[in-house]
Amino acid sequence: MLGEVRPYDEEFIDNYELFFRYAAPDNRWSANGNVFYFDWQDQQVPFTPENGFAGLDEFIANAGSSSVYGLEVELDIRVTDTLEVFGALGISETEFDEFIIDGQDLSGDAFPGSPNWNAALGFSYNGANGVFASGTYTYVDETYSELGAQDFTAISDRNLLSGKFGYRRDHWSVYVFGENLLDEDYELGLFDRRQIGAAGPLGSVADPLTFGAGIDVNW
């Protein structure tokens, strides 16, 4: 570890947002949405300095200026008394407008860990006979983990599907479930550790395709 301490300044942000909320009189459907813009000055950004050890030597730098804009939309529809479907969409653009760190100009780069697109679609069923089921599909766009190493710490996009099916009575339920049903391989986070001789990035990956079963008892 470097054993250094680096000071940093406070940050300021102007947040502009337009939003709407609507619920149908019969409660059969609802919609929410917002459009936003953030104007950031001296944004506090964590980073690993040159010759530092990722995950241990983490400092804070102030970006001269940066911005975020986008939109979010959610829709919930109660198709019947037992079936509900929902969807959500998020779009955002992030950018360091002015950012020089340790002599490296990152102006024009997106924020780390900030995908441009994300979406979700799902359903929930609760039958009068005790049968229940649910499923969710989500998509998350590609991004990266570490400043100054976008290509080396790139995180791939992902398509995820999960589901659950079971039977419920007054005080108990049994069910089966599945996670990552499309068996997607994707990274949760990566670190550039070439300075310690690593041939590639180090980090963590998501859980693989998983099945399970359970019993819940309430009293």
Short mmCIF file of C-alpha atoms in Angstrom, two decimals:
data_model
loop_
_atom_site.label_atom_id
_atom_site.label_comp_id
_atom_site.label_asym_id
_atom_site.label_seq_id
_atom_site.Cartn_x
_atom_site.Cartn_y
_atom_site.Cartn_z
CA MET A 1 0.00 0.00 0.00
CA LEU A 2 1.12 3.56 -0.66
CA GLY A 3 0.33 4.89 2.80
CA GLU A 4 -0.60 8.33 1.46
CA VAL A 5 -3.33 10.80 2.36
CA ARG A 6 -4.70 13.22 -0.26
CA PRO A 7 -7.14 16.05 0.56
CA TYR A 8 -10.20 16.78 -1.57
CA ASP A 9 -12.86 19.46 -1.77
CA GLU A 10 -16.61 19.41 -1.21
CA GLU A 11 -18.89 18.85 -4.21
CA PHE A 12 -21.91 20.79 -5.45
CA ILE A 13 -24.80 19.59 -7.62
CA ASP A 14 -27.80 21.26 -9.25
CA ASN A 15 -30.60 18.75 -9.81
CA TYR A 16 -33.41 19.45 -12.31
CA GLU A 17 -36.28 16.98 -12.64
CA LEU A 18 -39.72 16.71 -14.24
CA PHE A 19 -41.93 13.82 -13.19
CA PHE A 20 -45.42 12.42 -13.47
CA ARG A 21 -47.45 9.95 -11.42
CA TYR A 22 -50.77 8.44 -12.48
CA ALA A 23 -53.05 5.73 -11.07
CA ALA A 24 -56.25 4.73 -12.84
CA PRO A 25 -59.47 5.30 -10.83
CA ASP A 26 -60.14 1.54 -10.76
CA ASN A 27 -56.54 0.83 -9.68
CA ARG A 28 -56.10 -1.43 -12.70
CA TRP A 29 -52.94 0.31 -13.85
CA SER A 30 -50.46 2.98 -12.87
CA ALA A 31 -47.58 4.79 -14.56
CA ASN A 32 -44.63 6.77 -13.23
CA GLY A 33 -41.87 8.59 -15.02
CA ASN A 34 -39.29 11.31 -14.71
CA VAL A 35 -36.77 13.21 -16.81
CA PHE A 36 -33.69 14.50 -15.02
CA TYR A 37 -30.51 16.52 -15.44
CA PHE A 38 -27.65 16.85 -12.91
CA ASP A 39 -25.06 19.59 -13.21
CA TRP A 40 -22.11 18.61 -10.98
CA GLN A 41 -19.23 20.79 -9.82
CA ASP A 42 -16.20 19.27 -8.09
CA GLN A 43 -17.78 15.81 -8.10
CA GLN A 44 -16.02 13.53 -5.62
CA VAL A 45 -14.77 10.50 -7.57
CA PRO A 46 -12.96 7.52 -5.98
CA PHE A 47 -9.89 6.27 -7.87
CA THR A 48 -6.76 4.15 -7.52
CA PRO A 49 -3.56 6.16 -8.14
CA GLU A 50 -0.70 5.03 -10.34
CA ASN A 51 1.31 2.29 -8.59
CA GLY A 52 -1.54 1.88 -6.09
CA PHE A 53 -3.20 -1.40 -5.22
CA ALA A 54 -6.80 -1.52 -6.46
CA GLY A 55 -9.24 -2.07 -3.63
CA LEU A 56 -6.78 -0.83 -0.98
CA ASP A 57 -5.18 2.41 -2.23
CA GLU A 58 -8.35 4.38 -2.96
CA PHE A 59 -8.32 8.17 -2.99
CA ILE A 60 -10.92 10.82 -3.81
CA ALA A 61 -10.42 13.29 -6.67
CA ASN A 62 -12.61 16.24 -7.64
CA ALA A 63 -13.81 16.35 -11.23
CA GLY A 64 -13.94 19.95 -12.45
CA SER A 65 -17.43 19.51 -13.85
CA SER A 66 -19.64 16.60 -14.88
CA SER A 67 -23.22 15.98 -15.93
CA VAL A 68 -25.93 13.33 -15.95
CA TYR A 69 -29.20 13.30 -17.86
CA GLY A 70 -31.81 10.70 -18.70
CA LEU A 71 -35.26 9.34 -18.04
CA GLU A 72 -37.03 6.58 -16.12
CA VAL A 73 -40.45 5.07 -16.84
CA GLU A 74 -42.45 2.45 -14.90
CA LEU A 75 -45.76 0.79 -15.80
CA ASP A 76 -47.84 -1.59 -13.67
CA ILE A 77 -50.97 -3.31 -15.03
CA ARG A 78 -53.37 -5.51 -13.07
CA VAL A 79 -54.66 -7.69 -15.90
CA THR A 80 -57.03 -9.66 -13.64
CA ASP A 81 -57.56 -10.02 -9.92
CA THR A 82 -54.87 -12.70 -9.93
CA LEU A 83 -52.39 -11.54 -12.60
CA GLU A 84 -50.21 -8.44 -12.56
CA VAL A 85 -47.57 -7.44 -15.14
CA PHE A 86 -45.00 -4.67 -14.87
CA GLY A 87 -42.23 -3.05 -16.84
CA ALA A 88 -39.55 -0.42 -16.34
CA LEU A 89 -37.04 1.39 -18.54
CA GLY A 90 -34.13 3.60 -17.59
CA ILE A 91 -31.87 5.61 -19.92
CA SER A 92 -29.01 7.77 -18.69
CA GLU A 93 -25.95 9.50 -20.07
CA THR A 94 -23.06 10.37 -17.76
CA GLU A 95 -19.99 12.40 -18.66
CA PHE A 96 -16.99 14.00 -17.02
CA ASP A 97 -17.02 17.38 -18.77
CA GLU A 98 -13.71 18.45 -17.21
CA PHE A 99 -11.58 15.92 -15.36
CA ILE A 100 -7.79 15.64 -15.25
CA ILE A 101 -6.35 13.25 -12.70
CA ASP A 102 -2.65 12.52 -12.16
CA GLY A 103 -1.95 14.06 -15.57
CA GLN A 104 -4.54 11.87 -17.35
CA ASP A 105 -7.36 13.69 -19.14
CA LEU A 106 -10.63 11.80 -18.62
CA SER A 107 -12.85 14.58 -19.98
CA GLY A 108 -15.61 13.09 -22.13
CA ASP A 109 -15.56 9.70 -20.38
CA ALA A 110 -18.65 8.17 -18.81
CA PHE A 111 -18.82 7.45 -15.08
CA PRO A 112 -17.63 3.99 -14.00
CA GLY A 113 -20.45 1.63 -13.04
CA SER A 114 -23.03 3.66 -14.98
CA PRO A 115 -24.74 1.69 -17.78
CA ASN A 116 -26.66 3.71 -20.37
CA TRP A 117 -29.65 1.35 -20.52
CA ASN A 118 -31.51 -0.85 -18.08
CA ALA A 119 -34.91 -2.45 -18.41
CA ALA A 120 -37.16 -4.90 -16.60
CA LEU A 121 -40.29 -6.87 -17.48
CA GLY A 122 -42.14 -9.27 -15.23
CA PHE A 123 -45.36 -10.76 -13.91
CA SER A 124 -46.90 -11.98 -10.67
CA TYR A 125 -49.74 -14.53 -10.42
CA ASN A 126 -51.62 -15.45 -7.24
CA GLY A 127 -54.47 -17.86 -7.93
CA ALA A 128 -57.49 -18.35 -5.70
CA ASN A 129 -56.64 -22.07 -5.62
CA GLY A 130 -53.28 -21.38 -3.93
CA VAL A 131 -51.06 -21.62 -6.99
CA PHE A 132 -48.62 -18.72 -7.38
CA ALA A 133 -45.91 -17.84 -9.87
CA SER A 134 -43.66 -14.94 -10.75
CA GLY A 135 -40.96 -14.16 -13.26
CA THR A 136 -38.67 -11.24 -14.05
CA TYR A 137 -36.48 -10.43 -17.03
CA THR A 138 -33.91 -7.65 -16.72
CA TYR A 139 -31.37 -6.13 -19.07
CA VAL A 140 -28.38 -4.02 -18.02
CA ASP A 141 -26.10 -2.32 -20.55
CA GLU A 142 -22.32 -2.60 -20.55
CA THR A 143 -20.15 -0.34 -18.40
CA TYR A 144 -16.69 -0.42 -16.80
CA SER A 145 -15.22 -0.52 -13.29
CA GLU A 146 -12.07 1.56 -13.04
CA LEU A 147 -11.15 5.07 -14.14
CA GLY A 148 -8.47 5.21 -16.80
CA ALA A 149 -8.84 1.50 -17.58
CA GLN A 150 -12.17 1.37 -19.42
CA ASP A 151 -11.22 -1.36 -21.88
CA PHE A 152 -9.29 -3.40 -19.34
CA THR A 153 -12.11 -3.37 -16.75
CA ALA A 154 -15.06 -3.50 -19.15
CA ILE A 155 -18.20 -5.12 -17.72
CA SER A 156 -20.37 -6.82 -20.32
CA ASP A 157 -24.09 -6.28 -20.71
CA ARG A 158 -26.42 -8.92 -19.31
CA ASN A 159 -29.82 -10.50 -19.88
CA LEU A 160 -31.17 -12.04 -16.69
CA LEU A 161 -34.22 -14.21 -16.16
CA SER A 162 -35.55 -15.51 -12.85
CA GLY A 163 -38.73 -17.33 -11.90
CA LYS A 164 -40.66 -18.91 -9.06
CA PHE A 165 -43.59 -21.36 -8.96
CA GLY A 166 -45.39 -22.76 -5.93
CA TYR A 167 -48.47 -23.59 -3.92
CA ARG A 168 -49.69 -21.72 -0.83
CA ARG A 169 -52.14 -22.48 1.95
CA ASP A 170 -53.01 -20.45 5.06
CA HIS A 171 -49.81 -21.03 7.02
CA TRP A 172 -47.40 -22.72 4.62
CA SER A 173 -46.15 -22.73 1.05
CA VAL A 174 -43.88 -24.87 -1.11
CA TYR A 175 -42.10 -23.62 -4.22
CA VAL A 176 -39.33 -24.08 -6.74
CA PHE A 177 -37.26 -21.24 -8.15
CA GLY A 178 -34.57 -20.51 -10.69
CA GLU A 179 -32.00 -17.70 -10.95
CA ASN A 180 -30.00 -16.68 -14.02
CA LEU A 181 -32.09 -19.04 -16.12
CA LEU A 182 -30.35 -17.89 -19.31
CA ASP A 183 -27.01 -18.92 -17.75
CA GLU A 184 -25.38 -15.57 -18.49
CA ASP A 185 -21.68 -15.13 -17.71
CA TYR A 186 -20.99 -11.56 -16.63
CA GLU A 187 -18.73 -9.57 -14.34
CA LEU A 188 -19.83 -7.84 -11.16
CA GLY A 189 -16.66 -5.78 -10.82
CA LEU A 190 -13.10 -5.78 -12.19
CA PHE A 191 -9.86 -4.16 -11.04
CA ASP A 192 -6.75 -3.30 -13.04
CA ARG A 193 -3.88 -5.06 -11.27
CA ARG A 194 -1.27 -5.03 -14.02
CA GLN A 195 0.99 -3.12 -11.65
CA ILE A 196 1.36 -6.31 -9.58
CA GLY A 197 2.04 -8.46 -12.62
CA ALA A 198 -1.47 -9.80 -13.20
CA ALA A 199 -1.98 -10.80 -16.83
CA GLY A 200 -5.60 -9.73 -16.82
CA PRO A 201 -8.11 -7.91 -14.62
CA LEU A 202 -9.12 -9.39 -11.29
CA GLY A 203 -12.58 -9.22 -9.80
CA SER A 204 -15.78 -11.16 -9.24
CA VAL A 205 -18.37 -12.74 -11.50
CA ALA A 206 -22.06 -13.46 -11.01
CA ASP A 207 -23.58 -16.71 -9.84
CA PRO A 208 -24.31 -19.25 -12.61
CA LEU A 209 -27.64 -20.86 -13.46
CA THR A 210 -29.21 -21.89 -10.13
CA PHE A 211 -32.25 -23.99 -9.22
CA GLY A 212 -33.72 -24.51 -5.78
CA ALA A 213 -36.78 -25.43 -3.73
CA GLY A 214 -38.17 -24.21 -0.44
CA ILE A 215 -40.84 -24.53 2.21
CA ASP A 216 -42.15 -21.56 4.23
CA VAL A 217 -44.16 -22.02 7.42
CA ASN A 218 -45.83 -19.14 9.26
CA TRP A 219 -47.58 -19.17 12.63
#
